[in-house]
Structure formats: C-alpha cells, structure tokens
Amino acid sequence: MTTFSKGLEGVVAAETETSYIDGTAGILEYVGIPIGELASKSTFEETVFLLWNRRLPTKTELASFTSELRSRYELPEGIAGRIKHLPKDAQPMHMLRTMVSALAMHDPSPNDNTVEAARDKSLNILAQAPSIVACFDRHRRGEEFVKPDPSLSFSENFMYMLNAKKPTPAMARAFDICMITHADHGLNNSTFAARVIISTLSDVYSALTGAIGSLRGPLHGGANEGVMRMLNEIDSVDDAEAYVMGKLERKERIMGFGHRVYKAKDPRATELMALAKQLADDTGNTDLYLKSHAIEEIMEREVASKGIYPNVDFYSATTYHCIGLKLDLFTPMFALSRIAGWAGHVIEQLGDNRLFRPTVNYVGPHDAPYVPIDQR
Ligand code: CMC
C-alpha cells in the first residue's frame, strides 16, 4: 500500500526526542520543555546540550561543554585564508554553505560517522560557523578579522567578531534568545534534508551543507529577509492596510505568515514579538514594531480563519534589525542557531539509522517508441 501526499504533508518520516510541536495548540517544546521557559531561563549553550543529549546538563557538564565550544571558535588558517579570497559581493548564505562544506577538508577523519565523532564534528561546525559569517562580513567591508575571545559566550563572541566591540548585556541576551528560539523545529525542510543526507552514511559536513542550502529558500529560513524587505517597502503604519490588502488581492504571500504545521500563532513569534517591541523601543525603531503589529492585525482579520498566523520569521526580522544586523545576515543567523537542531537530528539518525528512500508515482507514458533524432 502506498499513499501520496504532495509536499509530504502529514507523513511521519522519523521519530525524534528533540522537539515536539502541537500546531493546533501553538506549542513547541525542546525535549519536553516549553520554548517560553527556555527563552526566559536558558542559554543557547545549555539549549544545544539539551538537544544533543536529550536532557539538561549538570553545572559541571555545562561548564565543560561551554569551554569545549569556546576552545573551537578559531577558524583553521586555511578557512580564514579562503574567506579573504571570496568575492565581496557573494551572498552570505552561499558563502556559509560553501565554507561549512570546506570545513570537511580540514578534518583528518571527515567520514567518521560514529555518534561520538558526529558530536565532535557538530561542535566544530557550531563553534566555527559564527566565525565564518563574522569574518566574511568584515572581509566584504575591507576590515581586519577579529580574533575570537574564548572568555565570551557563543552570542557575545559572534557579535564581538562581527563588530570588533563587545555587545551590551541586553543585546547579547536578545541575540541569545533568537538563537534559542530558532534552534530546532521538528522535521522542517532543512532538518529533513540533513537526515536524508546522513542516512546514506555520507558525513556530517555534507548533511549540514545540504541543510543550509534548504534553509535559504524564501519559503523556509529566507522568509525573515523577505519580512524586512516588506517592512522597508511600507512607508508608515498608515500604509500597512493598503499594502497588505493589495498583496492579498493579487494572491501574493505575506512573508512571515503561515506554516505547514502551525494553524495557530507560532509560540516563537509570541516570544520574539515581546523581544522585538522592547528592542525597537530601546533602539529608536518603534515605527518598525508598530508597522509589524499593524500587519499582524490586518492578517488576523483577513486570514486567521484559514489558520494563517505569524511564524518565527515575522518578528525575528525586527529583532535582528534592532540588534544591528544587515539584512542579508538574517538568514545566516537562522542557520547559526539551527546547526544545533540539524546536528541533534543527525546524531539521532546515526544512532538508529535506516536509509531514506521513498517512492514516486510515475505518471508518464509507457512503452514509448524511440524516435531517431532526425525524425523528431
Ligand atoms: N500569505 C498569504 N496567504 C498565505 C500565506 C501567506 N504567507 N501562507 C499561506 N497562504 C495561503 C495560500 O495562498 C493558500 O491559500 P488558498 O488555499 O486560498 O490557495 C493557503 O494559505 C495554504 O497555503 P499552502 O502554500 O498550501 O500552505 P503550505 O503549508 O504549503 O505553506 C508556507 C506553508 C510556510 C510555505 C506558507 O505559509 C508561506 O509561503 N508563507 C510565507 C513564507 C514564510 O513565512 N515562510 C517561513 C515559514 S516558518 C519558518 C521556517 O520554516 O523556516
């Protein structure tokens, strides 16, 4: 018996202990802990440990995990050198995908797929991907690279390497909350891509490289950049109504709304909305928040009955803007965080692997004649 579901909607393709989503009730949990609890009480490092070990760490375990992560911030010389030769107008997601793939060439045993080796490689990628993004951004601005500072957390160190200035505690915490809320999300498209690739027993680098390629699509992680472009196109709060209604009439999509799984408000959007408001007020971007809020109200009135609500990307755009990130770094930020989830799923897949190999309904002709080329 085979069934066909376009876009694999409703198909259960794996079992996981990492994250749970109830799309009707608007619930997201990592290993059973509600996302709101983690966003308000945890750190990104602790969240990564949780996703990779499916339990919270003890104090000693967290200290050792954190110090291991910090000891790996520095890029191999060959990677830093390659970044200096990249085209300055390269798109950051293409750059990140390429450089994460290149990390495999600096690993003496890139194909080791034991669960222990997969954790080790994942930790390297998690520690070095932010350094890759920060160094590339400095390269394209013609600035010297900033050496990582192992006394800083994941979020602080990234912002320090990007700006050559330590972030304020409030900015670092806001960034950390973004990292926590984007870290994992069931069998989303990029996580599925990672699991599919590792199921061939290829290697962790290939799995995460494929996942980055998937994430950049505008229907997935690329939507946060689309949201920002939309906010820039709307001159003032008063213009939001005409803008949104025009798009809906033309059957165009409003970026940052709708979700394959959620038919209620994405709980990550609830967390990020509060953060976006606070940061917008603190950084003189209240207008941006007010425009977002107006769009949400119009969408609620027009399409909530179809189960279309804000998703994670909607308020993350305002949040990243207020943190001072350039528009084309928004999706790379999503990737830096989601490495945690991709790796968690890759580790899980390797622990109980079976090759992914679905079937396809052939709908073409049969027994067709081979027509010689000069008669076609
Ligand atoms: N704006 C307007 N209408 C929408 C939207 C939207 N953002 N999303 C869905 N719809 C409508 C769609 O036009 C269709 O209407 P109708 O039945 O009248 O033709 C209906 O809702 C169902 O759409 P669908 O494309 O079949 O639903 P899907 O489950 O395949 O799509 C989605 C999910 C995320 C691709 C879609 O909602 C979308 O394109 N959203 C905008 C892009 C976006 O924000 N993506 C980020 C997703 S969350 C983070 C992540 O996963 O990375």
Coordinates of C-alpha atoms and ligand atoms in Angstrom, one line a residue:
M1 CA 0.0 0.0 0.0
T2 CA 1.5 3.4 -1.0
T3 CA -0.1 6.8 -0.4
F4 CA 0.8 10.1 -2.0
S5 CA 0.9 13.3 -0.1
K6 CA 2.1 16.4 -2.0
G7 CA 4.8 18.1 -0.1
L8 CA 4.8 15.0 2.3
E9 CA 2.1 16.8 4.4
G10 CA 1.0 14.7 7.3
V11 CA 3.6 12.0 6.5
V12 CA 5.6 10.7 9.6
A13 CA 9.1 10.1 8.3
A14 CA 11.1 9.8 11.5
E15 CA 10.9 9.6 15.3
T16 CA 12.6 12.2 17.4
E17 CA 13.1 13.1 21.1
T18 CA 14.4 16.6 20.3
S19 CA 11.4 18.8 19.7
Y20 CA 7.7 18.5 19.8
I21 CA 5.2 20.7 18.0
D22 CA 1.4 20.9 18.5
G23 CA 0.4 23.1 15.6
T24 CA -3.2 23.5 16.7
A25 CA -2.5 24.5 20.2
G26 CA 0.6 26.5 19.2
I27 CA 3.0 24.5 21.4
L28 CA 6.8 24.0 20.9
E29 CA 8.9 22.0 23.3
Y30 CA 12.6 21.0 23.2
V31 CA 12.9 17.6 24.9
G32 CA 9.6 18.4 26.7
I33 CA 10.5 21.9 27.9
P34 CA 8.2 24.7 26.6
I35 CA 10.1 27.1 24.3
G36 CA 8.9 30.1 26.5
E37 CA 10.7 28.5 29.5
L38 CA 13.9 28.1 27.6
A39 CA 13.7 31.6 26.1
S40 CA 13.3 33.1 29.5
K41 CA 15.6 30.9 31.6
S42 CA 18.2 29.1 29.5
T43 CA 21.2 30.0 27.4
F44 CA 21.9 28.9 23.8
E45 CA 24.8 26.7 25.0
E46 CA 22.5 24.9 27.5
T47 CA 19.9 24.5 24.8
V48 CA 22.4 22.9 22.5
F49 CA 23.4 20.4 25.2
L50 CA 19.7 19.7 25.8
L51 CA 19.1 19.0 22.1
W52 CA 22.2 16.8 21.6
N53 CA 21.8 14.8 24.9
R54 CA 18.1 14.9 25.3
R55 CA 18.4 16.1 28.9
L56 CA 19.6 19.3 30.7
P57 CA 23.2 19.3 31.8
T58 CA 24.5 19.4 35.3
K59 CA 26.7 22.5 36.3
T60 CA 29.9 20.6 35.6
E61 CA 28.6 19.2 32.3
L62 CA 27.5 22.7 31.1
A63 CA 30.9 24.2 32.1
S64 CA 32.8 21.5 30.2
F65 CA 30.6 21.7 27.1
T66 CA 30.8 25.5 27.1
S67 CA 34.6 25.5 27.5
E68 CA 35.0 22.9 24.7
L69 CA 32.8 25.0 22.4
R70 CA 34.8 28.2 23.2
S71 CA 38.1 26.4 22.5
R72 CA 37.0 25.9 18.9
Y73 CA 35.9 29.4 17.9
E74 CA 39.1 30.0 16.0
L75 CA 39.0 29.1 12.3
P76 CA 41.6 26.8 10.7
E77 CA 44.2 29.0 8.9
G78 CA 43.1 27.6 5.5
I79 CA 39.5 28.6 6.1
A80 CA 40.3 32.1 7.2
G81 CA 42.6 32.4 4.1
R82 CA 39.9 31.2 1.8
I83 CA 37.4 33.8 3.1
K84 CA 39.9 36.6 2.3
H85 CA 39.7 35.5 -1.4
L86 CA 35.9 35.2 -1.7
P87 CA 34.1 37.7 -3.9
K88 CA 33.0 40.6 -1.7
D89 CA 29.5 40.7 -3.3
A90 CA 28.9 37.0 -2.6
Q91 CA 25.6 36.3 -0.9
P92 CA 26.2 35.3 2.8
M93 CA 24.1 32.1 2.6
H94 CA 26.0 30.9 -0.5
M95 CA 29.2 31.8 1.3
L96 CA 28.2 30.0 4.5
R97 CA 27.1 26.8 2.6
T98 CA 30.4 26.7 0.8
M99 CA 32.6 27.3 3.8
V100 CA 30.8 24.8 6.0
S101 CA 31.4 22.3 3.2
A102 CA 35.1 23.4 3.1
L103 CA 35.5 22.6 6.9
A104 CA 35.4 18.9 5.9
M105 CA 38.7 19.3 4.2
H106 CA 40.3 20.5 7.4
D107 CA 39.1 17.4 9.4
P108 CA 41.5 14.5 9.4
S109 CA 38.6 12.0 9.5
P110 CA 35.6 13.7 7.9
N111 CA 33.7 10.5 7.2
D112 CA 33.8 9.1 10.7
N113 CA 30.1 8.6 11.4
T114 CA 30.2 7.2 15.0
V115 CA 27.8 9.1 17.2
E116 CA 30.8 10.4 19.2
A117 CA 32.5 11.6 16.1
A118 CA 29.3 13.2 14.9
R119 CA 29.0 15.2 18.1
D120 CA 32.6 16.3 17.8
K121 CA 32.2 17.5 14.2
S122 CA 28.9 19.2 15.1
L123 CA 30.6 21.1 17.9
N124 CA 33.3 22.3 15.5
I125 CA 30.7 23.5 13.0
L126 CA 28.7 25.1 15.7
A127 CA 31.7 27.0 17.0
Q128 CA 33.2 27.9 13.7
A129 CA 30.1 28.9 11.6
P130 CA 29.7 32.2 13.5
S131 CA 33.4 32.9 13.0
I132 CA 32.9 32.3 9.2
V133 CA 30.0 34.7 9.0
A134 CA 31.7 37.4 11.1
C135 CA 35.0 37.1 9.1
F136 CA 33.2 37.2 5.8
D137 CA 31.2 40.3 6.7
R138 CA 34.5 42.0 7.8
H139 CA 36.2 40.9 4.6
R140 CA 33.5 42.5 2.4
R141 CA 33.7 45.7 4.4
G142 CA 37.5 45.7 4.0
E143 CA 38.1 45.3 7.7
E144 CA 40.7 43.1 9.5
F145 CA 39.4 39.9 11.1
V146 CA 38.8 39.9 14.8
K147 CA 40.4 37.1 16.8
P148 CA 37.7 35.2 18.8
D149 CA 37.6 35.6 22.5
P150 CA 37.1 32.3 24.4
S151 CA 36.0 34.2 27.5
L152 CA 32.8 35.1 25.7
S153 CA 29.6 33.1 25.2
F154 CA 28.5 31.9 21.7
S155 CA 26.3 35.0 21.2
E156 CA 28.8 37.6 22.7
N157 CA 31.7 36.2 20.7
F158 CA 29.8 36.3 17.4
M159 CA 28.8 40.0 17.9
Y160 CA 32.4 40.8 19.1
M161 CA 33.9 39.2 16.0
L162 CA 31.4 41.0 13.8
N163 CA 31.7 44.5 15.2
A164 CA 35.1 44.5 17.0
K165 CA 33.2 45.6 20.0
K166 CA 31.7 43.6 22.9
P167 CA 27.9 43.8 22.8
T168 CA 25.9 45.2 25.8
P169 CA 24.5 42.5 28.0
A170 CA 21.0 43.4 26.8
M171 CA 22.0 42.9 23.1
A172 CA 23.8 39.7 23.8
R173 CA 20.8 38.3 25.7
A174 CA 18.4 39.3 22.9
F175 CA 20.7 37.6 20.4
D176 CA 20.9 34.5 22.6
I177 CA 17.1 34.4 22.8
C178 CA 16.9 34.4 19.0
M179 CA 19.4 31.5 18.9
I180 CA 17.4 29.5 21.5
T181 CA 14.0 30.1 19.7
H182 CA 15.4 29.1 16.2
A183 CA 17.4 26.1 17.4
D184 CA 15.1 23.2 16.5
H185 CA 11.7 22.6 15.0
G186 CA 10.7 19.1 14.3
L187 CA 11.1 17.7 10.8
N188 CA 11.3 21.0 9.0
N189 CA 12.6 21.0 5.4
S190 CA 16.2 21.6 6.2
T191 CA 16.3 19.2 9.1
F192 CA 14.7 16.6 6.8
A193 CA 17.4 17.3 4.2
A194 CA 20.1 16.8 6.9
R195 CA 18.5 13.5 8.0
V196 CA 18.1 12.3 4.4
I197 CA 21.8 13.0 3.6
I198 CA 23.2 11.4 6.7
S199 CA 21.0 8.4 6.2
T200 CA 23.3 7.4 3.3
L201 CA 26.1 7.4 5.9
S202 CA 27.7 10.2 3.9
D203 CA 29.1 12.7 6.5
V204 CA 28.1 15.4 8.9
Y205 CA 29.5 18.2 6.7
S206 CA 27.5 17.1 3.7
A207 CA 24.4 16.8 5.8
L208 CA 24.7 20.3 7.3
T209 CA 25.8 21.8 3.9
G210 CA 22.6 20.4 2.3
A211 CA 20.6 21.8 5.2
I212 CA 22.0 25.3 4.8
G213 CA 21.0 25.1 1.1
S214 CA 17.5 24.2 2.0
L215 CA 17.2 26.8 4.7
R216 CA 18.0 29.7 2.4
G217 CA 14.7 29.3 0.4
P218 CA 12.2 32.1 0.8
L219 CA 9.5 29.6 1.9
H220 CA 11.8 28.5 4.8
G221 CA 14.5 30.5 6.6
G222 CA 14.8 33.1 3.8
A223 CA 11.5 34.5 4.8
N224 CA 13.0 36.7 7.6
E225 CA 14.8 38.7 4.9
G226 CA 11.5 38.9 3.0
V227 CA 9.8 40.3 6.1
M228 CA 12.4 43.1 6.4
R229 CA 12.1 44.0 2.7
M230 CA 8.3 44.2 3.2
L231 CA 8.7 46.5 6.3
N232 CA 11.0 48.7 4.3
E233 CA 8.5 49.0 1.4
I234 CA 5.8 50.2 3.8
D235 CA 6.5 53.9 4.4
S236 CA 4.4 54.3 7.6
V237 CA 1.9 52.4 9.8
D238 CA -1.0 54.1 7.9
D239 CA 0.2 52.5 4.6
A240 CA 0.2 48.9 6.0
E241 CA -3.5 48.4 5.2
A242 CA -3.3 49.2 1.5
Y243 CA 0.0 47.3 1.2
V244 CA -1.3 44.1 2.8
M245 CA -4.7 44.2 1.1
G246 CA -3.1 44.8 -2.3
K247 CA -0.8 41.7 -1.8
L248 CA -3.7 39.5 -0.7
E249 CA -5.9 40.7 -3.6
R250 CA -3.0 39.8 -6.0
K251 CA -2.8 36.4 -4.3
E252 CA 0.8 37.2 -3.2
R253 CA 2.1 35.8 0.1
I254 CA 2.9 37.9 3.1
M255 CA 6.3 36.8 4.3
G256 CA 6.5 35.7 7.9
F257 CA 2.9 34.3 7.9
G258 CA 1.6 30.8 7.6
H259 CA 3.1 27.5 8.4
R260 CA 2.8 23.9 7.3
V261 CA 2.4 22.7 10.9
Y262 CA 1.0 25.7 12.9
K263 CA -2.6 26.6 12.4
A264 CA -2.3 28.9 15.5
K265 CA 0.2 31.6 16.4
D266 CA 3.7 30.2 16.3
P267 CA 4.8 30.3 20.0
R268 CA 8.3 31.5 18.8
A269 CA 6.5 34.5 17.3
T270 CA 5.0 35.2 20.7
E271 CA 8.4 35.2 22.3
L272 CA 10.0 37.3 19.6
M273 CA 7.2 39.8 19.4
A274 CA 7.9 40.8 23.1
L275 CA 11.6 41.0 22.4
A276 CA 11.1 43.0 19.1
K277 CA 8.9 45.5 21.0
Q278 CA 11.4 46.0 23.7
L279 CA 14.4 46.3 21.4
A280 CA 12.5 48.6 18.9
D281 CA 11.7 51.0 21.8
D282 CA 15.3 50.8 23.1
T283 CA 16.9 51.5 19.7
G284 CA 14.5 54.1 18.3
N285 CA 12.8 51.7 15.9
T286 CA 9.4 51.8 17.4
D287 CA 7.9 52.5 13.9
L288 CA 9.2 49.2 12.7
Y289 CA 7.4 47.4 15.5
L290 CA 4.2 49.4 15.0
K291 CA 4.2 48.5 11.3
S292 CA 4.7 44.8 12.2
H293 CA 1.9 45.0 14.7
A294 CA -0.4 46.6 12.2
I295 CA 0.3 43.9 9.6
E296 CA -0.4 41.2 12.2
E297 CA -3.8 42.8 13.0
I298 CA -4.8 43.1 9.3
M299 CA -3.7 39.5 8.7
E300 CA -5.7 38.3 11.8
R301 CA -8.8 40.0 10.4
E302 CA -8.3 38.7 6.8
V303 CA -6.8 35.2 7.0
A304 CA -6.7 33.9 10.6
S305 CA -9.8 31.9 9.7
K306 CA -7.6 29.9 7.3
G307 CA -5.1 29.2 10.0
I308 CA -2.6 31.7 8.9
Y309 CA -0.7 33.5 11.7
P310 CA 2.7 35.0 12.2
N311 CA 5.6 32.5 12.2
V312 CA 9.1 32.7 13.7
D313 CA 10.4 34.8 10.9
F314 CA 7.9 37.7 11.3
Y315 CA 9.2 39.3 14.5
S316 CA 12.8 38.0 14.1
A317 CA 13.2 40.5 11.3
T318 CA 12.6 43.5 13.6
T319 CA 14.7 41.9 16.3
Y320 CA 17.7 41.3 14.1
H321 CA 17.4 44.8 12.6
C322 CA 17.4 46.3 16.1
I323 CA 20.4 44.2 17.1
G324 CA 22.2 46.0 14.2
L325 CA 22.5 43.1 11.7
K326 CA 22.5 43.7 8.0
L327 CA 19.5 42.4 6.1
D328 CA 21.5 39.7 4.2
L329 CA 22.8 38.3 7.5
F330 CA 19.3 37.5 8.8
T331 CA 19.1 34.0 7.2
P332 CA 22.7 33.2 8.2
M333 CA 21.6 34.0 11.8
F334 CA 18.8 31.4 11.5
A335 CA 21.4 28.9 10.2
L336 CA 23.9 29.6 13.1
S337 CA 21.2 28.6 15.5
R338 CA 19.6 25.8 13.5
I339 CA 23.0 24.0 13.3
A340 CA 22.1 22.9 16.9
G341 CA 18.9 21.2 15.7
W342 CA 20.3 19.8 12.4
A343 CA 23.2 18.2 14.4
G344 CA 20.8 16.9 17.1
H345 CA 18.8 15.1 14.4
V346 CA 21.9 13.9 12.6
I347 CA 23.2 12.4 15.9
E348 CA 19.7 10.8 16.4
Q349 CA 19.6 9.4 12.9
L350 CA 23.1 7.9 13.2
G351 CA 22.0 6.3 16.5
D352 CA 19.3 4.3 14.7
N353 CA 19.8 4.7 11.0
R354 CA 17.7 3.4 8.1
L355 CA 18.3 4.8 4.6
F356 CA 15.6 7.3 3.5
R357 CA 14.3 6.1 0.1
P358 CA 10.7 6.9 -0.6
T359 CA 9.0 6.0 -3.9
V360 CA 7.5 8.1 -6.6
N361 CA 4.3 7.8 -8.6
Y362 CA 5.3 7.5 -12.2
V363 CA 2.7 9.5 -14.3
G364 CA 4.5 9.5 -17.7
P365 CA 3.9 7.3 -20.8
H366 CA 4.8 3.6 -21.1
D367 CA 6.3 1.5 -23.9
A368 CA 7.0 4.7 -26.0
P369 CA 8.8 4.3 -29.3
Y370 CA 12.4 5.5 -29.6
V371 CA 12.2 8.1 -32.4
P372 CA 15.5 8.6 -34.3
I373 CA 16.9 12.1 -33.8
D374 CA 16.4 13.2 -37.5
Q375 CA 12.7 12.2 -37.3
R376 CA 11.7 14.2 -34.2
Ligands
CMC1 N1 0.3 34.9 2.9 C1 -0.9 34.8 2.3 N2 -1.5 33.6 2.1 C2 -0.9 32.5 2.5 C3 0.3 32.6 3.2 C4 0.9 33.8 3.4 N3 2.1 34.0 4.0 N4 0.7 31.3 3.5 C5 -0.2 30.5 3.1 N5 -1.2 31.2 2.5 C6 -2.5 30.7 1.9 C7 -2.2 30.2 0.5 O1 -2.3 31.2 -0.5 C8 -3.2 29.1 0.4 O2 -4.5 29.7 0.1 P1 -5.6 29.0 -0.8 O3 -5.9 27.7 -0.1 O4 -6.7 30.0 -0.9 O5 -4.9 28.8 -2.1 C9 -3.3 28.5 1.8 O6 -2.9 29.6 2.6 C10 -2.4 27.3 2.0 O7 -1.1 27.6 1.5 P2 0.0 26.4 1.2 O8 1.1 27.0 0.4 O9 -0.7 25.2 0.6 O10 0.4 26.0 2.6 P3 1.8 25.3 2.9 O11 1.6 24.5 4.2 O12 2.4 24.6 1.8 O13 2.7 26.6 3.2 C11 4.3 28.1 3.9 C12 3.5 26.9 4.3 C13 5.2 28.5 5.1 C14 5.2 27.7 2.7 C15 3.4 29.3 3.5 O14 2.6 29.7 4.6 C16 4.2 30.5 3.0 O15 4.6 30.6 1.8 N6 4.5 31.5 3.9 C17 5.3 32.7 3.6 C18 6.8 32.3 3.7 C19 7.2 32.2 5.2 O16 6.9 33.0 6.0 N7 8.0 31.1 5.4 C20 8.5 30.8 6.8 C21 7.9 29.6 7.4 S1 8.3 29.4 9.1 C22 10.0 29.3 9.3 C23 10.6 28.2 8.5 O17 10.0 27.2 8.4 O18 11.7 28.5 8.1

